[in-house]
Amino acid sequence: MIRFSDAFILAQTKLRMRKVRTVMTAGSASILFGLLIAAILIAAGTITSGRQFMSGGLSERYLVSYIDYNSQPYEDTPELRARATQLYMTRIAEKKAEAKRLGIEFDVSSEPKPVSGDKNDPYIDATVPTSQLAIKEQLDQRKTPLDKLKESVGRYHPSAYYTLKPNVVPEAGRIATMEGGKENFEPDVNAQYQMNPGIEGGWYYLDKSVTKPFLLDQSALSAQTNKNDIPVIAPISKVEKALGLPKLAKNAPANERLERIKYIRAHAASATFTVCYRNSLSVQQVEEAKRIDKEIKKNTGNKDYQKPSLIYGLPDPTACVAPVIKSDIRSTDEKALVAKQQAFNEKFGETVHPMQQKLTFRVVGLAPDGFDEQSFSNVGALVSVVTGSSLQGNWVVPQDMYDALPNKVEYDKYIPKSATEAASVSMSRIPVGQLIEFASVDEVRTFYTKENCSGADCFNKPIISYFGSNSVMLDELKGQAQKVLQIAGLVIGSIAALIMMGMVGRVIVDSRRETAVFRAIGASRNDLRAVYVIYTTLFALIVFVIACLIGGGIALWVDNTYSQDATVHAHLAFLNAPEDAKFQLIGLWWQAVAAVGGLILIASLVSILLPLARNLARNPIKDMRDE
């Protein structure tokens, strides 16, 4: 019988006998396992850093955004269309009678019809006044969208619901930005459809318990002197522009971008945004002033040209006031006719007076941009998966701060007064949806797993996403990483076992005479098995050490190369994270690393089974004679 110490010495001797072969085999296997260890270290660092940036705020709450594009506050039924048509006919009759009484003409074609489409596919036009009356009657007898939502998801027992109320533009008016304090009378009609629209594209009102993590420091808020301006949480890129900062180059160093984020956080409270609201008549007068001005300039020197009897001039671009009347040579009869028409329109709820209002928003919080161009880089994509969603580039007014405004009555016209009015808001802004909160991670995960959809399945289903952070998804990400690493480990282990089998098989073949001699002098098969098991274990230990060095080196290189860029993206996603927080792409997941060590040992032991079994089954006398 061979003692363990002797078996250990023999195993060491075998490792030194074929150094080149051992180094090449160990190197080949180590590279494969090194890549696996590198993936483990990078995954560990990413997940750990993600948790660090998400600590506090909404990350410790369980919120989801619930968007159902198929849900309408009203149902477009034949009965609704019939009622809208009935109201339309009544309105036409009343307008005819009133026009006759006033002695003015009424063109029936000027009254929009409530039902559009053809006879095979009719639909209600919710922008028409008579349609809105019919819809209101229907809604008075139906459940509200929130009630229907509670009925739909109530079985999951949510702890709270938060509604994002979109602003409305009253009287079919227009909101235009006043960049640099001046109104642009040639606004970009497509501005609101940009990936990151400005405040003129719309804003939301949201409960304070959700907006709190996005607010600036209390000291910065207390230093704001004008409490009459509307408070708003703004996308960071818009605040950067409002502060007069030039946009950094895409290839700007990471430390420069981090310093820019710090500067914006420190000075955001001084940033403001100003817009000019004009109702439909005010917009019409501005457009008329522009048209007449162009017409007059075009006909300069034309003796046959006759100027209009009423000429509007463009208003002061810094004041957001009504267009001025430059010339009015209308006759008494013309003015009387206009007065009658205004009285007629006013009776039927139509806009008869121009109205405009300057709105100034003061920044009270910062939100990530909805679509950061830099997020489309590899590092940005990785960080976005880990950090998750938030306000998604929307402009949000904290409801409690709005309610505290001493002059809030001046702005109440922009708050929707009904579900119908809220539903009619343009969908150009980045959707967030209804927010639903759960009491525990298990409850929110159950809801998300059972109700969420993917791909074509989302066509008729609501879209659900975690809101505020991906704290729940990080656990799922770790579980998914484990599954991927297990599959990769099995593949790599199988390949490594084949590689090592070739080496060990060659070693065993070369040692047939030695094995025969040991057996001739009384060594048992188990004694020889012990020698090769120790030999293989030592070889596996060498492979594991080299794999750790290779994997650690790769992970360290990745961290040194991309950590600063990842830190920038993480700070853009979590603007209130500690300024010294760093997103490290290397960390220790010792359980997974230990599992790789076990996998290497198993692959090594598997690699000797067949060659050793074949060698021990041979006749030692025959091997000695052949040698």
Short mmCIF file of N, CA, C and O in Angstrom, two decimals, residues 128-223:
data_model
loop_
_atom_site.label_atom_id
_atom_site.label_comp_id
_atom_site.label_asym_id
_atom_site.label_seq_id
_atom_site.Cartn_x
_atom_site.Cartn_y
_atom_site.Cartn_z
N VAL A 128 -65.05 67.57 -30.68
CA VAL A 128 -66.23 68.36 -31.03
C VAL A 128 -67.06 68.62 -29.77
O VAL A 128 -67.25 67.71 -28.95
N PRO A 129 -67.56 69.87 -29.58
CA PRO A 129 -68.31 70.20 -28.36
C PRO A 129 -69.49 69.27 -28.09
O PRO A 129 -69.70 68.85 -26.95
N THR A 130 -70.28 68.94 -29.11
CA THR A 130 -71.44 68.07 -28.88
C THR A 130 -71.00 66.65 -28.51
O THR A 130 -71.68 65.97 -27.74
N SER A 131 -69.87 66.20 -29.06
CA SER A 131 -69.33 64.89 -28.66
C SER A 131 -68.92 64.92 -27.20
O SER A 131 -69.16 63.96 -26.45
N GLN A 132 -68.29 66.00 -26.77
CA GLN A 132 -67.85 66.11 -25.39
C GLN A 132 -69.02 66.10 -24.42
O GLN A 132 -68.94 65.52 -23.34
N LEU A 133 -70.12 66.72 -24.82
CA LEU A 133 -71.32 66.69 -23.97
C LEU A 133 -71.86 65.27 -23.85
O LEU A 133 -72.24 64.83 -22.76
N ALA A 134 -71.91 64.55 -24.97
CA ALA A 134 -72.41 63.18 -24.95
C ALA A 134 -71.48 62.28 -24.13
O ALA A 134 -71.94 61.42 -23.37
N ILE A 135 -70.18 62.48 -24.28
CA ILE A 135 -69.21 61.68 -23.51
C ILE A 135 -69.34 61.95 -22.02
O ILE A 135 -69.27 61.03 -21.20
N LYS A 136 -69.53 63.22 -21.66
CA LYS A 136 -69.70 63.57 -20.25
C LYS A 136 -70.92 62.87 -19.65
O LYS A 136 -70.88 62.36 -18.53
N GLU A 137 -72.02 62.84 -20.41
CA GLU A 137 -73.22 62.15 -19.93
C GLU A 137 -72.94 60.66 -19.72
O GLU A 137 -73.39 60.08 -18.73
N GLN A 138 -72.17 60.06 -20.64
CA GLN A 138 -71.84 58.64 -20.50
C GLN A 138 -70.97 58.40 -19.28
O GLN A 138 -71.19 57.47 -18.51
N LEU A 139 -69.96 59.27 -19.10
CA LEU A 139 -69.04 59.09 -17.98
C LEU A 139 -69.71 59.28 -16.63
O LEU A 139 -69.29 58.68 -15.63
N ASP A 140 -70.72 60.12 -16.58
CA ASP A 140 -71.44 60.32 -15.33
C ASP A 140 -72.11 59.03 -14.86
O ASP A 140 -72.44 58.90 -13.67
N GLN A 141 -72.33 58.12 -15.79
CA GLN A 141 -73.00 56.86 -15.46
C GLN A 141 -72.03 55.67 -15.45
O GLN A 141 -72.44 54.55 -15.25
N ARG A 142 -70.75 55.94 -15.69
CA ARG A 142 -69.77 54.85 -15.77
C ARG A 142 -68.69 55.01 -14.71
O ARG A 142 -68.58 56.06 -14.07
N LYS A 143 -67.89 53.98 -14.56
CA LYS A 143 -66.79 54.03 -13.60
C LYS A 143 -65.66 54.88 -14.16
O LYS A 143 -65.44 54.92 -15.37
N THR A 144 -64.93 55.52 -13.28
CA THR A 144 -63.78 56.33 -13.70
C THR A 144 -62.63 55.39 -14.09
O THR A 144 -62.60 54.22 -13.69
N PRO A 145 -61.66 55.89 -14.86
CA PRO A 145 -60.51 55.05 -15.21
C PRO A 145 -59.79 54.48 -13.99
O PRO A 145 -59.33 53.34 -14.01
N LEU A 146 -59.72 55.26 -12.91
CA LEU A 146 -59.06 54.77 -11.70
C LEU A 146 -59.87 53.65 -11.08
O LEU A 146 -59.31 52.65 -10.61
N ASP A 147 -61.19 53.79 -11.07
CA ASP A 147 -62.04 52.73 -10.53
C ASP A 147 -61.87 51.45 -11.34
O ASP A 147 -61.81 50.34 -10.78
N LYS A 148 -61.81 51.59 -12.66
CA LYS A 148 -61.64 50.42 -13.51
C LYS A 148 -60.27 49.78 -13.29
O LYS A 148 -60.13 48.55 -13.32
N LEU A 149 -59.25 50.62 -13.06
CA LEU A 149 -57.92 50.09 -12.78
C LEU A 149 -57.91 49.30 -11.47
O LEU A 149 -57.37 48.20 -11.40
N LYS A 150 -58.53 49.88 -10.45
CA LYS A 150 -58.59 49.19 -9.15
C LYS A 150 -59.32 47.86 -9.28
O LYS A 150 -58.95 46.87 -8.65
N GLU A 151 -60.35 47.83 -10.09
CA GLU A 151 -61.10 46.60 -10.30
C GLU A 151 -60.26 45.57 -11.03
O GLU A 151 -60.33 44.37 -10.77
N SER A 152 -59.40 46.05 -11.95
CA SER A 152 -58.58 45.14 -12.75
C SER A 152 -57.43 44.53 -11.97
O SER A 152 -57.13 43.34 -12.12
N VAL A 153 -56.77 45.32 -11.13
CA VAL A 153 -55.57 44.84 -10.43
C VAL A 153 -55.81 44.66 -8.93
O VAL A 153 -54.88 44.35 -8.19
N GLY A 154 -57.04 44.83 -8.49
CA GLY A 154 -57.33 44.78 -7.05
C GLY A 154 -56.99 43.45 -6.42
O GLY A 154 -56.68 43.39 -5.21
N ARG A 155 -57.04 42.37 -7.21
CA ARG A 155 -56.76 41.04 -6.62
C ARG A 155 -55.32 40.90 -6.17
O ARG A 155 -54.98 39.96 -5.45
N TYR A 156 -54.45 41.81 -6.62
CA TYR A 156 -53.05 41.77 -6.19
C TYR A 156 -52.82 42.62 -4.94
O TYR A 156 -51.70 42.71 -4.46
N HIS A 157 -53.86 43.28 -4.47
CA HIS A 157 -53.84 44.06 -3.22
C HIS A 157 -52.76 45.15 -3.19
O HIS A 157 -51.88 45.15 -2.31
N PRO A 158 -52.78 46.07 -4.14
CA PRO A 158 -51.83 47.20 -4.09
C PRO A 158 -52.08 48.05 -2.85
O PRO A 158 -53.20 48.12 -2.36
N SER A 159 -51.03 48.70 -2.37
CA SER A 159 -51.17 49.54 -1.18
C SER A 159 -51.53 50.97 -1.52
O SER A 159 -52.05 51.71 -0.68
N ALA A 160 -51.26 51.41 -2.77
CA ALA A 160 -51.58 52.80 -3.14
C ALA A 160 -51.58 52.95 -4.66
O ALA A 160 -50.95 52.17 -5.38
N TYR A 161 -52.30 53.99 -5.10
CA TYR A 161 -52.33 54.37 -6.51
C TYR A 161 -51.95 55.85 -6.62
O TYR A 161 -52.38 56.66 -5.80
N TYR A 162 -51.16 56.19 -7.63
CA TYR A 162 -50.79 57.59 -7.84
C TYR A 162 -51.07 57.95 -9.31
O TYR A 162 -50.57 57.31 -10.22
N THR A 163 -51.89 58.97 -9.49
CA THR A 163 -52.28 59.37 -10.84
C THR A 163 -51.43 60.55 -11.30
O THR A 163 -51.32 61.55 -10.61
N LEU A 164 -50.84 60.40 -12.47
CA LEU A 164 -50.12 61.52 -13.08
C LEU A 164 -51.11 62.31 -13.92
O LEU A 164 -51.59 61.81 -14.94
N LYS A 165 -51.43 63.49 -13.48
CA LYS A 165 -52.39 64.32 -14.20
C LYS A 165 -51.65 65.18 -15.23
O LYS A 165 -50.81 66.00 -14.86
N PRO A 166 -51.94 64.99 -16.51
CA PRO A 166 -51.29 65.82 -17.53
C PRO A 166 -51.93 67.20 -17.58
O PRO A 166 -53.11 67.36 -17.28
N ASN A 167 -51.12 68.19 -17.90
CA ASN A 167 -51.70 69.53 -18.06
C ASN A 167 -52.58 69.57 -19.31
O ASN A 167 -52.42 68.75 -20.22
N VAL A 168 -53.50 70.49 -19.35
CA VAL A 168 -54.31 70.70 -20.54
C VAL A 168 -54.02 72.10 -21.09
O VAL A 168 -53.50 72.96 -20.38
N VAL A 169 -54.34 72.30 -22.34
CA VAL A 169 -54.22 73.60 -22.97
C VAL A 169 -55.64 74.11 -23.21
O VAL A 169 -56.32 73.63 -24.11
N PRO A 170 -56.12 75.03 -22.37
CA PRO A 170 -57.52 75.44 -22.46
C PRO A 170 -57.84 76.19 -23.74
O PRO A 170 -56.97 76.79 -24.37
N GLU A 171 -59.11 76.14 -24.10
CA GLU A 171 -59.64 76.89 -25.25
C GLU A 171 -58.87 76.60 -26.54
O GLU A 171 -58.68 77.50 -27.37
N ALA A 172 -58.42 75.36 -26.69
CA ALA A 172 -57.72 74.94 -27.91
C ALA A 172 -56.58 75.89 -28.26
O ALA A 172 -56.35 76.22 -29.42
N GLY A 173 -55.87 76.34 -27.23
CA GLY A 173 -54.80 77.31 -27.44
C GLY A 173 -53.46 76.67 -27.72
O GLY A 173 -53.38 75.52 -28.16
N ARG A 174 -52.42 77.42 -27.45
CA ARG A 174 -51.07 76.98 -27.76
C ARG A 174 -50.12 77.49 -26.70
O ARG A 174 -50.25 78.62 -26.22
N ILE A 175 -49.16 76.66 -26.33
CA ILE A 175 -48.11 77.05 -25.39
C ILE A 175 -46.79 77.07 -26.15
O ILE A 175 -46.40 76.06 -26.75
N ALA A 176 -46.12 78.20 -26.12
CA ALA A 176 -44.86 78.35 -26.84
C ALA A 176 -43.77 78.80 -25.88
O ALA A 176 -44.01 79.62 -24.98
N THR A 177 -42.57 78.27 -26.06
CA THR A 177 -41.47 78.65 -25.20
C THR A 177 -41.03 80.08 -25.46
O THR A 177 -41.16 80.60 -26.58
N MET A 178 -40.52 80.72 -24.42
CA MET A 178 -39.96 82.07 -24.55
C MET A 178 -38.47 81.98 -24.25
O MET A 178 -37.98 82.42 -23.21
N GLU A 179 -37.77 81.37 -25.18
CA GLU A 179 -36.34 81.17 -24.98
C GLU A 179 -35.62 82.51 -25.01
O GLU A 179 -35.82 83.32 -25.91
N GLY A 180 -34.80 82.72 -24.00
CA GLY A 180 -34.11 84.00 -23.88
C GLY A 180 -35.05 85.12 -23.50
O GLY A 180 -34.71 86.30 -23.67
N GLY A 181 -36.23 84.77 -22.97
CA GLY A 181 -37.19 85.79 -22.54
C GLY A 181 -38.02 86.37 -23.67
O GLY A 181 -38.78 87.32 -23.45
N LYS A 182 -37.90 85.80 -24.89
CA LYS A 182 -38.64 86.33 -26.02
C LYS A 182 -39.51 85.24 -26.65
O LYS A 182 -39.08 84.09 -26.79
N GLU A 183 -40.72 85.64 -27.02
CA GLU A 183 -41.63 84.71 -27.66
C GLU A 183 -41.27 84.58 -29.13
O GLU A 183 -41.03 85.56 -29.83
N ASN A 184 -41.26 83.35 -29.61
CA ASN A 184 -40.98 83.08 -31.01
C ASN A 184 -42.31 83.00 -31.75
O ASN A 184 -43.11 82.09 -31.51
N PHE A 185 -42.56 83.92 -32.63
CA PHE A 185 -43.83 83.94 -33.36
C PHE A 185 -43.82 82.98 -34.55
O PHE A 185 -44.81 82.92 -35.29
N GLU A 186 -42.71 82.30 -34.73
CA GLU A 186 -42.63 81.25 -35.75
C GLU A 186 -42.23 79.95 -35.05
O GLU A 186 -41.17 79.39 -35.29
N PRO A 187 -43.07 79.44 -34.16
CA PRO A 187 -42.69 78.26 -33.36
C PRO A 187 -42.56 77.02 -34.22
O PRO A 187 -43.20 76.89 -35.28
N ASP A 188 -41.71 76.12 -33.74
CA ASP A 188 -41.52 74.83 -34.41
C ASP A 188 -42.68 73.93 -34.02
O ASP A 188 -42.80 73.49 -32.88
N VAL A 189 -43.55 73.66 -34.98
CA VAL A 189 -44.75 72.87 -34.67
C VAL A 189 -44.40 71.44 -34.30
O VAL A 189 -45.21 70.72 -33.70
N ASN A 190 -43.20 70.99 -34.65
CA ASN A 190 -42.79 69.61 -34.34
C ASN A 190 -41.97 69.52 -33.06
O ASN A 190 -41.50 68.44 -32.72
N ALA A 191 -41.81 70.66 -32.36
CA ALA A 191 -40.96 70.67 -31.16
C ALA A 191 -41.47 69.70 -30.11
O ALA A 191 -40.69 69.03 -29.43
N GLN A 192 -42.80 69.62 -29.96
CA GLN A 192 -43.34 68.77 -28.90
C GLN A 192 -43.17 67.28 -29.21
O GLN A 192 -43.34 66.44 -28.33
N TYR A 193 -42.83 66.94 -30.46
CA TYR A 193 -42.67 65.54 -30.82
C TYR A 193 -41.21 65.10 -30.77
O TYR A 193 -40.88 63.99 -31.18
N GLN A 194 -40.33 65.96 -30.28
CA GLN A 194 -38.93 65.61 -30.16
C GLN A 194 -38.75 64.57 -29.06
O GLN A 194 -39.60 64.39 -28.19
N MET A 195 -37.61 63.89 -29.07
CA MET A 195 -37.36 62.82 -28.11
C MET A 195 -37.32 63.36 -26.69
O MET A 195 -37.74 62.70 -25.75
N ASN A 196 -36.80 64.56 -26.53
CA ASN A 196 -36.76 65.21 -25.22
C ASN A 196 -37.44 66.57 -25.34
O ASN A 196 -36.77 67.60 -25.46
N PRO A 197 -38.78 66.62 -25.32
CA PRO A 197 -39.49 67.89 -25.54
C PRO A 197 -39.27 68.86 -24.39
O PRO A 197 -38.99 68.46 -23.25
N GLY A 198 -39.41 70.15 -24.70
CA GLY A 198 -39.31 71.18 -23.66
C GLY A 198 -40.61 71.28 -22.88
O GLY A 198 -41.57 70.53 -23.11
N ILE A 199 -40.66 72.24 -21.96
CA ILE A 199 -41.84 72.41 -21.11
C ILE A 199 -43.08 72.72 -21.94
O ILE A 199 -44.21 72.41 -21.53
N GLU A 200 -42.89 73.31 -23.12
CA GLU A 200 -44.04 73.61 -23.97
C GLU A 200 -44.73 72.34 -24.46
O GLU A 200 -45.88 72.37 -24.91
N GLY A 201 -44.02 71.21 -24.38
CA GLY A 201 -44.62 69.93 -24.78
C GLY A 201 -45.55 69.36 -23.74
O GLY A 201 -46.23 68.37 -24.00
N GLY A 202 -45.59 69.96 -22.56
CA GLY A 202 -46.52 69.51 -21.52
C GLY A 202 -45.83 69.07 -20.26
O GLY A 202 -44.63 68.79 -20.24
N TRP A 203 -46.60 68.99 -19.19
CA TRP A 203 -46.07 68.57 -17.90
C TRP A 203 -47.12 67.77 -17.16
O TRP A 203 -48.29 67.70 -17.55
N TYR A 204 -46.70 67.13 -16.08
CA TYR A 204 -47.58 66.33 -15.24
C TYR A 204 -47.63 66.91 -13.83
O TYR A 204 -46.69 67.58 -13.39
N TYR A 205 -48.72 66.59 -13.11
CA TYR A 205 -48.83 66.88 -11.68
C TYR A 205 -48.79 65.53 -10.96
O TYR A 205 -49.50 64.59 -11.34
N LEU A 206 -47.95 65.43 -9.91
CA LEU A 206 -47.76 64.14 -9.26
C LEU A 206 -47.63 64.30 -7.75
O LEU A 206 -47.11 65.30 -7.26
N ASP A 207 -48.09 63.30 -7.02
CA ASP A 207 -48.10 63.31 -5.56
C ASP A 207 -46.69 63.48 -4.99
O ASP A 207 -45.71 62.97 -5.53
N LYS A 208 -46.60 64.17 -3.85
CA LYS A 208 -45.30 64.50 -3.25
C LYS A 208 -44.52 63.27 -2.80
O LYS A 208 -43.29 63.28 -2.80
N SER A 209 -45.22 62.19 -2.41
CA SER A 209 -44.51 61.02 -1.92
C SER A 209 -43.69 60.35 -3.02
O SER A 209 -42.75 59.62 -2.75
N VAL A 210 -44.05 60.61 -4.28
CA VAL A 210 -43.31 60.05 -5.40
C VAL A 210 -42.25 61.03 -5.90
O VAL A 210 -41.16 60.62 -6.32
N THR A 211 -42.54 62.31 -5.83
CA THR A 211 -41.60 63.31 -6.36
C THR A 211 -40.48 63.65 -5.38
O THR A 211 -39.45 64.20 -5.80
N LYS A 212 -40.64 63.34 -4.12
CA LYS A 212 -39.66 63.76 -3.10
C LYS A 212 -38.22 63.36 -3.42
O LYS A 212 -37.31 64.18 -3.28
N PRO A 213 -37.95 62.12 -3.86
CA PRO A 213 -36.54 61.76 -4.13
C PRO A 213 -35.90 62.55 -5.26
O PRO A 213 -34.67 62.53 -5.39
N PHE A 214 -36.68 63.24 -6.08
CA PHE A 214 -36.12 63.98 -7.21
C PHE A 214 -35.87 65.45 -6.88
O PHE A 214 -35.34 66.18 -7.71
N LEU A 215 -36.29 65.88 -5.68
CA LEU A 215 -36.17 67.30 -5.33
C LEU A 215 -34.73 67.68 -5.00
O LEU A 215 -33.91 66.84 -4.60
N LEU A 216 -34.44 68.96 -5.15
CA LEU A 216 -33.14 69.50 -4.76
C LEU A 216 -33.03 69.56 -3.25
O LEU A 216 -34.01 69.34 -2.52
N ASP A 217 -31.83 69.85 -2.76
CA ASP A 217 -31.63 69.98 -1.32
C ASP A 217 -32.55 71.07 -0.76
O ASP A 217 -32.83 72.07 -1.44
N GLN A 218 -32.98 70.88 0.46
CA GLN A 218 -33.89 71.84 1.08
C GLN A 218 -33.26 73.22 1.17
O GLN A 218 -33.95 74.24 1.03
N SER A 219 -31.95 73.29 1.37
CA SER A 219 -31.29 74.60 1.46
C SER A 219 -31.42 75.35 0.14
O SER A 219 -31.63 76.57 0.12
N ALA A 220 -31.32 74.63 -0.99
CA ALA A 220 -31.46 75.26 -2.30
C ALA A 220 -32.90 75.73 -2.53
O ALA A 220 -33.14 76.81 -3.07
N LEU A 221 -33.86 74.93 -2.08
CA LEU A 221 -35.26 75.30 -2.25
C LEU A 221 -35.62 76.50 -1.38
O LEU A 221 -36.37 77.39 -1.80
N SER A 222 -35.07 76.54 -0.18
CA SER A 222 -35.36 77.66 0.74
C SER A 222 -34.77 78.97 0.21
O SER A 222 -35.28 80.05 0.51
N ALA A 223 -33.70 78.86 -0.58
CA ALA A 223 -33.04 80.07 -1.09
C ALA A 223 -33.79 80.69 -2.25
O ALA A 223 -33.50 81.82 -2.64
#
